[in-house]
Amino acid sequence: MRGTFRSVSGREAAALTGMHAAWLPDEAFRPLGSRHTVVYGQGLLVATVLDEMAIAGARHGGTVRHGGSGRDGTADGADLVLAVASGSTAGSGDPEGFALARRDGVTTLVADAPAGLLYGLYHLVRLGEAAFGPDRPMEHHRPALRRRMLDHWDNVAVHPVMGQVERGYAGGSLFWRDGAARGDMARLRAYARLLACVGVNAVAVNNVNVHATEAHLLTDRLGEVAAIAEILRQYGIGVHLSVSFAAPMTVGGLATADPLDETVRDWWSQATREVYRVIPDFGGYLVKADSEGQPGPFGYGRSHADGANLLADALAPFGGTVRWRAFVYNHRQDWRDRSTDRARAAYEHFAPLDGQFRDNVILQVKYGPVDFQVREPVSPVIAALPHTRVAVEIQATQEYTGQQQHACYLGPLWSEVLRFRPWGTDGIAVADIVAGGGLATVANAGADDFWTGHPLAQANLYAAGRLAWAPDADPLSILDEWIEMTFTPAGTSDPDRLRRVLHAVLDESWLTYEQYTAPLGVGFMVRPGHPYGPDVDGYEYTPWGTYHFADRDGIGVDRTRATGTGYTGQYPQPWADVYESPDRCPDELLLFFHHVPYGHVLHSGTTVIQHIYDTHFAGAERAAEMRRQWSLVADLVEADLHIRVRERLDEQVRSAEEWRDQINSYFYRKSGVPDAGGRRIP
Ligand code: GCW
């Protein structure tokens, strides 16, 4: 029995659309595709599993049989059994989980629900032949985070400044093109399949900055959203829409968007009812309100709880969720005003509202208090609302981490965030706090032939999904998985060299990027607007609230309670005191929390100024070494992929040298302190 659609394999997707396969190349299915498989269960996602297996079987010589809706207990000559068995004791108790065992030459995967079967299938693909070796005792798998979301900042109409995708570095949008739906369903299906493979179960299809055209997706252009939902549904992914708080006025023609106004409440109820009529499994709304020019409840003297609850009430009858972003701050700050601290803003706005949000509100918080910098402390907001569901937001699109020109594997950064324990070593971790709210990742894929512009940036998309499923996973093991699933090294003439080089390029690439850009957690120092490349004072006298305060004596932002902005007081103990003290504050965050003289000695034993010189020389050298490493695998990967990465590494090396020289020169000129190593500072 087959579904009414046919899924596409990696190679087919590439042939259909001219795109390169990402992870899940056909070869990855050989271990499964060469087996005799019986599948039990019914429903859309079971049909997807059957399709995957049928294609793999046809390619690799195996067979697949649909055993019907219920498992009758026998494997019937099969060596792989994939079964949905509701209420089964073998199940995991989670509709997305599965149990796996191998006995007497039969590998059996049992899920409570079809979604678990699909995730189990991709788990088997990752295991490869290991799933068919010696007996395996029963293992249970389930996602640690319930909601594993990708937020696309895609515009429908090309925005005059931000383009088709805001902060998009991967070609156009997979969903939209020049004001219309892109309509490339084969590509969309291939994308959905990649996402399901890493466990993503929710996608927002438009930018949180909702412009005029995009506002209509909620109403008269809902059909275009439904067409996307139709594809994503086949891979267990629920569609979400970013909506404008002003929609009742801009698309509804009302005179107000006041959340306490009855006509406004009715408007949202009606609009939402229509959404669910057209898309019954619609996920919910994502809202950026009162932030960077977006409308919100403040305009009516109402709170963000009033605003979020308005939408939550409209969604509740249908089981939908409103994701309300905590990214609210004054972007028209006077740089002369030392009492305002952008880092404090989200906590000040939201912590007092704890307990006031409806159950179907998720407060979506950026991982750091400022804005997706290469190094920030974990946002204190995550720990400040015990009675509110909280999600943490990370940025796969590399706005501040090299814009997919630079190789920068962010798995280790995100892993640190998810493992951070706001109440110290005995307390729970961020991953525990967000178990219900989940992880939301600003997406980095687009219409680019390699999906992500920089082919190695695929690793970030992969890791975002896998870390949401298993926040404790080692990010370097995730990288191993991605390498195996993408490059099938075993199929090349020198698997070890290929693996070694990919690790040499990516393992420490996040720390390398940190080394040659803004030092010790101080952030920014980028060109205003597009924020790429160095500009030490680029944001220093702007209204954006992102300052470093360097003068001839020292650098850094005093965020202490004793003498600074008081931001350290937003943390529970022990961090409130650890960050308060320049002696206890971790080196890598020193300048985020403290203004110190250039001669301040770090725990590492070196002075701040010497650290700046050393890391910038080292970072640029490491970028050059990444490029050298990559040159060693020209014979092991597709030629055009090799060239694309090489071109990007050329740019990374150039840019890293530019960063090195601008930062080093700037601080040498400010401080007058020479480099102890006597190296050339222009
Ligand atoms: O970092 C900033 C970006 C904006 C973005 C904003 C946000 C979508 O520069 O482009 O807007 O964050 O997260 O809302």
XYZ file of C-alpha atoms and ligand atoms in Angstrom:
696
model
C 0.000 0.000 0.000
C 1.374 3.386 -0.933
C 0.413 6.880 -0.027
C -0.980 9.261 -2.588
C 2.395 10.890 -3.058
C 5.842 9.650 -3.738
C 8.782 10.832 -1.684
C 12.059 11.707 -3.313
C 15.425 10.303 -2.483
C 18.496 12.491 -2.199
C 19.772 11.792 -5.690
C 16.335 12.196 -7.253
C 15.873 15.518 -5.527
C 19.210 16.658 -6.864
C 18.330 15.555 -10.383
C 14.912 17.188 -10.202
C 16.083 20.546 -9.057
C 19.760 20.837 -9.852
C 20.576 20.847 -6.170
C 23.234 18.828 -4.469
C 22.200 16.125 -2.073
C 22.765 17.087 1.524
C 22.707 14.381 4.183
C 20.761 11.225 3.309
C 22.457 10.404 0.010
C 21.086 7.208 -1.552
C 24.125 5.306 -0.384
C 23.168 5.910 3.241
C 20.127 3.684 2.683
C 22.088 0.666 1.457
C 22.033 -1.220 4.778
C 18.244 -0.859 5.011
C 17.519 -1.055 1.320
C 19.220 -4.397 0.931
C 17.032 -6.047 3.621
C 13.639 -7.704 3.555
C 11.395 -5.382 5.445
C 7.860 -5.562 6.699
C 6.092 -2.395 7.815
C 3.051 -2.365 10.112
C 0.861 0.630 10.736
C -1.182 3.105 8.810
C -1.452 6.791 8.191
C 0.413 9.462 6.325
C 3.756 9.070 8.068
C 3.668 5.294 7.703
C 3.164 5.894 3.981
C 6.262 8.086 4.040
C 8.223 5.290 5.703
C 6.935 2.821 3.120
C 7.949 5.141 0.320
C 11.447 5.605 1.727
C 11.833 1.856 2.062
C 10.391 1.106 -1.375
C 12.834 3.473 -3.048
C 15.741 2.138 -1.015
C 14.706 -1.452 -1.720
C 14.447 -0.870 -5.454
C 17.872 0.697 -5.440
C 19.712 -1.712 -3.181
C 18.016 -5.015 -3.928
C 15.808 -5.501 -0.875
C 12.067 -5.891 -0.555
C 9.437 -4.100 1.449
C 5.996 -5.334 2.331
C 3.164 -3.599 4.102
C 1.968 -5.995 6.748
C -1.241 -4.101 7.421
C -2.317 -1.772 10.133
C -1.591 -3.947 13.131
C 1.373 -6.057 13.947
C 0.482 -9.734 13.963
C 3.545 -10.747 15.900
C 5.539 -12.516 13.240
C 8.414 -11.224 11.215
C 7.410 -13.566 8.408
C 10.822 -14.087 6.929
C 11.703 -10.399 7.147
C 14.993 -9.290 8.646
C 13.695 -5.810 9.435
C 10.366 -5.072 11.101
C 9.085 -1.525 11.391
C 5.877 -1.386 13.385
C 3.478 1.066 14.894
C 1.965 -0.718 17.848
C -0.097 1.580 19.975
C -0.266 0.753 23.621
C 2.573 -1.676 23.148
C 4.762 -2.322 26.139
C 7.700 -2.136 23.779
C 6.861 1.445 22.866
C 8.464 4.473 24.405
C 5.373 6.204 25.763
C 6.033 9.143 23.475
C 4.349 9.587 20.086
C 7.703 10.632 18.653
C 9.747 7.939 20.365
C 10.594 4.400 19.389
C 12.120 1.223 20.708
C 14.763 -0.740 18.867
C 16.093 -4.257 19.365
C 17.758 -7.034 17.396
C 17.243 -10.747 18.084
C 17.709 -13.925 16.089
C 18.709 -12.056 12.979
C 15.717 -9.721 13.011
C 15.945 -5.992 13.732
C 12.704 -4.645 15.157
C 11.673 -1.054 15.533
C 8.436 -0.362 17.384
C 6.826 3.041 17.778
C 3.683 4.114 19.594
C 2.702 6.389 16.735
C 3.642 6.962 13.094
C 5.913 9.936 13.890
C 8.069 7.671 16.030
C 8.307 5.211 13.160
C 9.610 7.917 10.846
C 12.224 9.112 13.361
C 13.145 5.497 14.029
C 13.678 4.897 10.321
C 16.213 7.734 10.126
C 17.840 6.483 13.290
C 18.361 3.149 11.548
C 19.850 4.932 8.553
C 22.336 6.601 10.884
C 23.216 3.268 12.455
C 23.745 1.685 9.049
C 25.135 -1.866 9.152
C 25.474 -1.601 12.920
C 21.702 -2.094 13.078
C 22.108 -5.527 11.519
C 25.063 -6.965 13.402
C 24.992 -8.946 16.654
C 21.913 -8.968 18.874
C 21.055 -5.637 20.482
C 19.134 -5.338 23.721
C 16.045 -3.149 23.594
C 16.851 0.581 23.512
C 14.288 3.334 23.932
C 14.619 6.657 22.178
C 12.578 9.801 22.570
C 13.228 13.477 21.973
C 14.331 15.475 24.996
C 12.626 18.595 23.676
C 9.079 18.369 22.467
C 9.234 21.290 20.078
C 12.054 21.383 17.570
C 11.492 24.320 15.330
C 13.037 26.186 12.428
C 12.161 29.830 11.947
C 12.611 31.066 8.416
C 13.135 34.785 8.081
C 11.849 34.529 4.506
C 9.966 37.361 2.879
C 7.347 36.710 0.229
C 8.046 39.960 -1.594
C 11.685 40.951 -1.990
C 12.320 43.582 0.675
C 14.154 46.670 -0.600
C 16.813 46.403 2.091
C 16.646 42.863 3.459
C 15.977 41.033 0.201
C 14.120 37.767 -0.232
C 15.411 36.344 3.042
C 16.331 38.618 5.930
C 19.857 37.671 7.000
C 19.726 34.905 4.412
C 23.024 33.705 2.966
C 21.812 30.708 1.003
C 20.333 32.091 -2.176
C 16.621 32.749 -2.295
C 13.828 31.295 -0.220
C 12.676 27.698 -0.470
C 9.095 28.919 -0.034
C 8.769 32.250 -1.834
C 10.078 34.067 -4.866
C 9.454 37.624 -6.029
C 6.149 38.072 -4.260
C 4.687 34.634 -5.014
C 4.928 31.085 -3.737
C 8.013 29.462 -5.180
C 6.016 26.364 -6.019
C 8.975 24.011 -6.297
C 7.345 21.159 -4.432
C 10.045 18.595 -5.191
C 12.624 20.818 -3.550
C 10.341 21.495 -0.636
C 9.773 17.782 -0.170
C 13.495 17.125 -0.268
C 13.947 19.832 2.369
C 11.188 18.445 4.585
C 12.845 15.053 4.387
C 16.194 16.455 5.503
C 14.481 18.171 8.407
C 12.569 15.068 9.466
C 15.813 13.133 9.408
C 17.211 15.411 12.113
C 13.953 15.544 14.063
C 12.605 19.001 13.214
C 8.820 19.025 13.744
C 7.841 22.673 13.289
C 8.631 25.363 10.730
C 7.679 29.023 10.502
C 7.487 29.912 6.832
C 7.881 33.688 6.965
C 9.965 36.375 8.572
C 9.189 37.640 12.067
C 9.378 41.113 10.573
C 6.017 40.898 8.843
C 5.768 43.363 5.978
C 2.700 44.337 3.971
C 2.646 41.427 1.533
C 3.427 38.805 4.158
C 0.610 39.983 6.423
C -1.799 38.499 3.887
C -0.565 34.950 4.397
C -2.882 34.882 7.388
C -5.948 35.723 5.353
C -6.392 35.884 1.608
C -3.093 34.124 0.828
C -3.639 31.293 3.252
C -3.892 28.835 0.370
C -0.197 29.274 -0.329
C 0.599 28.353 3.253
C -1.704 25.339 2.990
C 0.207 24.117 -0.068
C 3.439 24.188 1.939
C 1.740 22.514 4.892
C 0.601 19.724 2.603
C 4.223 18.785 1.895
C 5.665 19.340 5.359
C 2.882 17.287 6.933
C 4.150 14.204 5.103
C 7.303 14.497 7.199
C 5.673 15.248 10.531
C 6.346 18.992 10.379
C 3.707 21.492 11.495
C 3.488 24.841 9.757
C 3.594 28.098 11.720
C 3.069 31.654 10.546
C 4.727 34.817 11.714
C 1.952 37.329 12.152
C 1.822 41.066 12.640
C 0.212 42.338 15.796
C -1.362 45.049 13.665
C -3.050 42.546 11.333
C -6.589 43.447 12.497
C -5.890 46.920 11.113
C -3.619 46.250 8.151
C -5.475 43.295 6.714
C -8.697 43.410 8.748
C -9.556 47.060 8.237
C -10.297 47.686 11.925
C -9.465 50.987 13.559
C -7.416 49.404 16.338
C -5.362 46.342 17.231
C -5.840 46.842 20.985
C -5.670 43.369 22.545
C -8.492 44.143 24.982
C -10.869 45.402 22.325
C -13.737 42.977 21.631
C -13.760 43.544 17.886
C -10.033 42.815 17.796
C -10.505 39.629 19.798
C -13.286 38.544 17.453
C -11.159 39.314 14.441
C -8.343 37.074 15.660
C -10.802 34.314 16.543
C -12.381 34.413 13.107
C -9.077 34.587 11.289
C -7.720 31.704 13.338
C -10.816 29.584 12.816
C -10.379 30.028 9.084
C -6.699 29.053 9.336
C -7.667 25.782 11.017
C -10.428 25.130 8.529
C -7.841 25.252 5.763
C -4.898 23.768 7.707
C -6.318 21.532 10.448
C -2.902 20.685 11.892
C -1.610 24.269 11.824
C 1.005 24.799 14.546
C 0.464 28.380 15.614
C 1.701 31.947 15.453
C 5.145 33.434 15.939
C 5.220 37.063 16.994
C 7.823 39.790 17.168
C 6.055 42.660 18.876
C 7.218 46.097 20.007
C 10.652 45.343 18.688
C 12.722 47.040 16.016
C 9.703 48.823 14.619
C 7.173 45.958 14.726
C 3.780 46.859 16.203
C 2.732 45.474 19.563
C 0.622 45.883 22.690
C 2.703 48.800 24.038
C 1.021 50.977 21.434
C -2.207 50.553 23.424
C -0.710 50.756 26.872
C -1.108 46.976 27.243
C 1.408 44.420 28.419
C 3.058 41.667 26.441
C 0.971 39.191 28.423
C -2.180 40.940 27.131
C -0.769 40.722 23.617
C 0.279 37.091 23.776
C -2.926 35.993 25.499
C -5.040 37.595 22.789
C -3.535 35.269 20.211
C -3.370 32.355 22.632
C -7.121 32.586 23.213
C -7.769 32.556 19.485
C -5.549 29.489 19.033
C -6.556 27.522 22.121
C -9.765 25.908 20.775
C -7.681 24.335 18.020
C -4.692 23.275 20.091
C -2.406 25.922 18.599
C 0.448 27.714 20.252
C 1.621 31.300 20.198
C 5.347 31.812 20.280
C 6.012 35.258 21.612
C 9.547 36.544 21.202
C 11.320 38.120 24.163
C 13.599 40.112 21.848
C 12.257 43.478 22.971
C 14.560 46.436 23.590
C 14.929 50.096 22.788
C 16.752 50.366 19.470
C 16.651 54.143 19.627
C 18.924 54.473 22.601
C 21.062 57.563 23.166
C 24.644 56.300 23.306
C 25.444 59.042 25.820
C 22.964 57.529 28.268
C 24.991 55.122 30.396
C 22.033 54.023 32.493
C 20.329 52.105 29.690
C 21.696 48.622 29.025
C 20.255 46.633 26.126
C 21.272 43.392 27.847
C 18.835 44.138 30.665
C 15.820 44.805 28.467
C 14.243 41.381 27.870
C 14.357 40.458 31.555
C 12.891 43.806 32.587
C 10.032 43.419 30.144
C 9.204 39.767 30.749
C 10.279 38.559 34.200
C 7.507 40.571 35.934
C 4.917 38.904 33.672
C 5.627 35.366 34.875
C 2.394 33.594 35.694
C 0.294 35.867 33.496
C 0.642 33.960 30.232
C -1.869 31.368 29.022
C -0.740 27.752 28.900
C -0.435 27.803 25.123
C 2.013 30.699 25.110
C 5.690 29.967 24.631
C 8.103 32.771 25.362
C 10.887 32.477 22.812
C 14.177 33.827 24.163
C 17.418 34.397 22.269
C 20.237 32.431 23.910
C 22.107 35.547 24.880
C 20.847 38.871 26.244
C 22.007 40.885 23.245
C 21.905 39.361 19.781
C 23.359 36.056 18.567
C 26.965 37.075 19.147
C 29.788 34.567 18.889
C 30.072 34.743 22.688
C 27.477 35.927 25.159
C 26.434 34.753 28.596
C 23.246 32.684 28.571
C 20.198 34.934 28.817
C 18.950 35.285 32.410
C 15.393 35.394 31.039
C 15.510 31.638 30.493
C 15.675 31.102 34.257
C 13.401 33.954 35.279
C 9.910 32.681 34.430
C 9.278 29.418 36.286
C 5.531 29.543 35.536
C 5.893 30.206 31.809
C 6.820 27.880 28.997
C 10.114 29.058 27.560
C 11.881 28.188 24.312
C 15.452 29.093 23.539
C 16.241 30.625 20.167
C 19.513 30.069 18.328
C 20.683 31.363 14.959
C 21.862 28.902 12.332
C 21.893 31.615 9.733
C 25.307 33.070 10.448
C 24.401 36.733 10.703
C 27.103 37.468 13.260
C 29.273 34.415 12.731
C 30.588 34.839 9.207
C 27.440 34.895 7.073
C 28.104 31.493 5.544
C 31.251 32.906 3.978
C 33.176 31.650 7.001
C 33.151 28.022 8.103
C 31.893 28.246 11.679
C 30.407 25.119 13.221
C 28.084 26.321 15.958
C 27.221 22.966 17.536
C 29.656 23.538 20.423
C 28.204 26.987 21.172
C 24.625 25.691 21.241
C 25.643 22.713 23.287
C 27.177 25.019 25.897
C 23.959 27.014 26.042
C 21.752 23.927 26.446
C 24.005 22.497 29.148
C 24.329 25.734 31.091
C 23.014 25.439 34.645
C 21.583 28.787 35.779
C 21.476 27.701 39.448
C 24.945 26.182 39.425
C 26.167 22.628 39.151
C 23.446 21.178 41.378
C 20.604 22.812 39.483
C 18.852 21.934 36.255
C 20.157 22.823 32.807
C 18.703 25.109 30.135
C 17.701 21.976 28.194
C 15.548 20.926 31.159
C 13.916 24.333 31.436
C 12.950 24.321 27.761
C 11.812 20.676 27.597
C 8.250 21.864 26.861
C 9.014 25.077 24.968
C 11.823 23.626 22.917
C 14.518 24.945 20.674
C 13.815 27.387 17.851
C 16.520 27.833 15.254
C 16.670 30.678 12.786
C 17.075 28.710 9.575
C 20.083 28.876 7.268
C 18.891 26.971 4.194
C 17.639 28.392 0.946
C 17.446 27.894 -2.777
C 21.223 27.701 -3.096
C 22.483 24.594 -4.907
C 24.270 23.461 -1.761
C 21.274 24.388 0.416
C 23.254 26.653 2.736
C 25.570 28.748 0.555
C 28.636 27.410 2.319
C 28.308 23.654 1.919
C 29.847 23.103 5.357
C 27.151 25.289 6.935
C 24.838 22.325 6.441
C 26.459 20.954 9.572
C 24.808 23.750 11.556
C 21.337 22.887 10.304
C 22.012 19.241 11.045
C 23.286 19.987 14.544
C 20.395 22.303 15.400
C 17.964 19.454 14.782
C 19.995 16.803 16.530
C 20.682 18.946 19.603
C 16.975 19.672 19.953
C 16.386 15.927 20.009
C 19.316 15.196 22.304
C 20.728 18.306 23.984
C 23.296 16.200 25.829
C 24.787 14.841 22.629
C 28.429 15.669 22.030
C 28.504 18.242 19.213
C 31.590 16.600 17.741
C 29.802 13.250 17.592
C 26.974 15.038 15.820
C 29.581 16.293 13.389
C 30.717 12.689 12.884
C 27.149 11.721 12.080
C 26.770 14.582 9.650
C 30.020 13.650 7.924
C 28.999 10.000 7.560
C 25.473 10.857 6.430
C 26.601 13.478 3.934
C 29.928 12.419 2.460
C 29.739 8.609 2.918
C 33.502 8.524 3.480
C 33.526 4.719 3.304
C 32.670 5.033 -0.358
C 35.797 7.117 -1.063
C 39.361 5.978 -1.579
C 40.554 7.422 1.739
C 37.784 7.590 4.353
C 40.088 8.487 7.225
C 41.658 11.424 5.440
C 38.242 12.800 4.536
C 36.979 12.484 8.100
C 40.171 13.958 9.529
C 40.095 16.984 7.259
C 36.420 17.769 7.871
C 37.087 17.634 11.579
C 40.231 19.731 11.221
C 38.257 22.404 9.394
C 35.160 22.413 11.579
C 35.847 21.181 15.134
C 37.258 24.439 16.461
C 35.930 26.774 13.814
C 33.602 28.527 16.270
C 36.514 29.280 18.623
C 38.621 30.354 15.663
C 35.960 32.818 14.589
C 35.826 34.110 18.145
C 39.609 34.525 18.157
C 39.817 36.840 15.190
C 36.666 38.900 15.883
C 35.494 40.957 18.905
C 37.450 39.850 22.002
C 36.392 38.406 25.364
C 32.629 38.586 24.943
C 32.417 42.287 24.152
C 30.600 41.613 20.866
C 29.748 43.509 17.693
C 32.658 45.579 16.234
C 31.074 44.799 12.855
C 30.007 46.955 9.937
C 26.631 48.469 10.713
C 23.678 47.304 8.654
C 24.834 44.092 7.059
C 26.980 43.222 9.969
C 29.891 41.551 8.135
C 33.556 42.312 8.531
C 35.374 44.414 11.112
C 34.493 47.943 12.143
C 35.566 48.413 15.739
C 33.604 51.592 16.319
C 30.887 50.747 13.809
C 28.182 50.583 16.481
C 29.863 52.672 19.150
C 27.878 55.876 18.711
C 24.699 54.374 17.285
C 21.278 53.936 18.921
C 21.534 50.124 18.968
C 22.919 49.723 22.466
C 25.913 47.600 21.522
C 28.989 49.345 22.900
C 32.525 48.385 23.963
C 33.623 51.676 25.598
C 37.281 51.313 24.653
C 39.464 54.273 25.610
C 43.182 54.721 26.109
C 43.111 52.942 29.456
C 40.795 50.001 29.008
C 37.787 48.341 27.469
C 34.536 46.549 28.332
C 31.054 47.154 29.667
C 30.571 47.482 33.398
C 27.437 45.457 34.036
C 28.059 44.924 37.725
C 25.653 45.786 40.496
C 28.391 47.605 42.385
C 29.389 50.180 39.799
C 27.727 49.315 36.503
C 24.349 48.735 34.908
C 23.325 46.097 37.454
C 22.732 43.425 34.836
C 24.578 40.777 36.873
C 21.684 40.999 39.342
C 19.368 39.346 36.820
C 21.108 35.998 37.397
C 20.393 33.627 40.226
C 23.290 32.522 42.417
C 25.997 31.467 41.908
C 26.209 33.330 38.594
C 25.093 36.686 39.988
C 28.248 36.711 42.100
C 30.538 34.905 39.681
C 29.820 37.416 36.921
C 29.945 40.340 39.374
C 33.539 39.622 40.277
C 36.268 40.412 37.741
C 38.360 37.750 39.444
C 35.776 34.993 39.147
C 34.203 35.938 35.827
C 35.233 33.478 33.079
C 37.866 35.019 30.804
C 35.804 34.617 27.664
C 33.055 36.832 29.108
C 35.203 39.326 30.968
C 34.524 42.316 28.722
C 30.828 41.576 28.594
C 30.638 42.144 32.340
C 33.547 44.403 33.225
C 35.418 47.452 32.065
C 39.065 46.676 32.786
C 42.455 48.223 32.087
C 44.437 46.776 29.201
C 46.941 45.461 31.705
C 44.337 43.396 33.586
C 45.672 39.871 33.951
C 43.364 37.075 32.836
C 43.123 33.647 34.456
C 45.134 32.469 31.508
C 48.032 34.559 32.875
C 48.171 36.989 30.008
C 47.014 40.620 29.952
C 43.877 41.706 28.137
C 45.841 43.634 25.521
C 48.259 40.779 24.919
C 45.332 38.383 24.717
C 43.812 40.562 22.009
C 47.030 40.478 19.980
C 47.664 36.764 20.535
C 44.190 35.570 19.664
C 44.007 37.712 16.568
C 47.308 36.454 15.218
C 46.358 32.903 16.125
C 42.843 33.138 14.706
C 44.021 34.337 11.305
C 46.643 31.584 11.238
C 44.054 28.992 12.078
C 41.842 30.217 9.252
C 44.796 29.744 6.895
C 45.308 26.254 8.283
C 41.628 25.426 7.655
C 42.164 26.353 4.028
C 45.327 24.254 3.821
C 43.497 21.281 5.282
C 40.702 21.574 2.774
C 43.182 21.470 -0.102
C 44.034 17.916 1.016
C 40.683 16.432 0.005
C 40.259 17.746 -3.531
C 40.291 14.146 -4.778
C 37.722 12.902 -2.250
C 34.694 15.166 -2.705
C 32.702 16.361 -5.720
C 34.657 18.927 -7.687
C 32.088 21.716 -7.540
C 31.599 21.268 -3.828
C 35.342 21.384 -3.316
C 35.591 24.570 -5.318
C 32.711 26.242 -3.490
C 34.268 25.535 -0.100
C 37.703 26.596 -1.312
C 36.356 29.928 -2.536
C 34.671 30.535 0.796
C 37.836 29.614 2.687
C 39.757 32.116 0.558
C 37.310 34.761 1.700
C 37.527 33.569 5.291
C 41.306 33.864 5.266
C 41.133 37.334 3.717
C 38.477 38.451 6.180
C 40.294 36.977 9.190
C 43.428 38.926 8.241
C 41.388 42.080 7.900
C 39.876 41.486 11.331
C 43.285 40.754 12.821
C 44.834 43.901 11.446
C 41.973 46.254 12.239
C 41.511 44.995 15.783
C 45.192 44.838 16.583
C 45.902 48.271 15.089
C 42.938 49.818 16.839
C 43.998 48.588 20.262
C 47.655 49.284 19.723
C 46.800 52.871 18.788
C 44.405 53.248 21.714
C 46.643 51.692 24.347
C 50.145 52.350 23.060
C 51.125 48.951 24.435
C 53.348 47.047 22.007
C 52.919 43.371 21.227
C 55.183 41.328 23.493
C 55.806 39.072 20.526
C 57.052 41.972 18.422
C 54.858 40.987 15.494
C 53.860 43.422 12.826
C 50.822 45.518 13.644
C 50.056 47.816 10.733
O 19.847 40.361 14.912
C 18.700 41.036 14.521
C 18.721 41.053 13.032
C 17.380 41.399 12.431
C 16.351 40.441 13.010
C 16.337 40.612 14.515
C 15.358 39.680 15.206
C 14.403 39.540 11.965
O 19.706 41.950 12.585
O 17.484 41.262 11.027
O 15.078 40.657 12.466
O 17.609 40.311 15.025
O 15.803 38.669 15.734
O 14.173 39.952 15.209
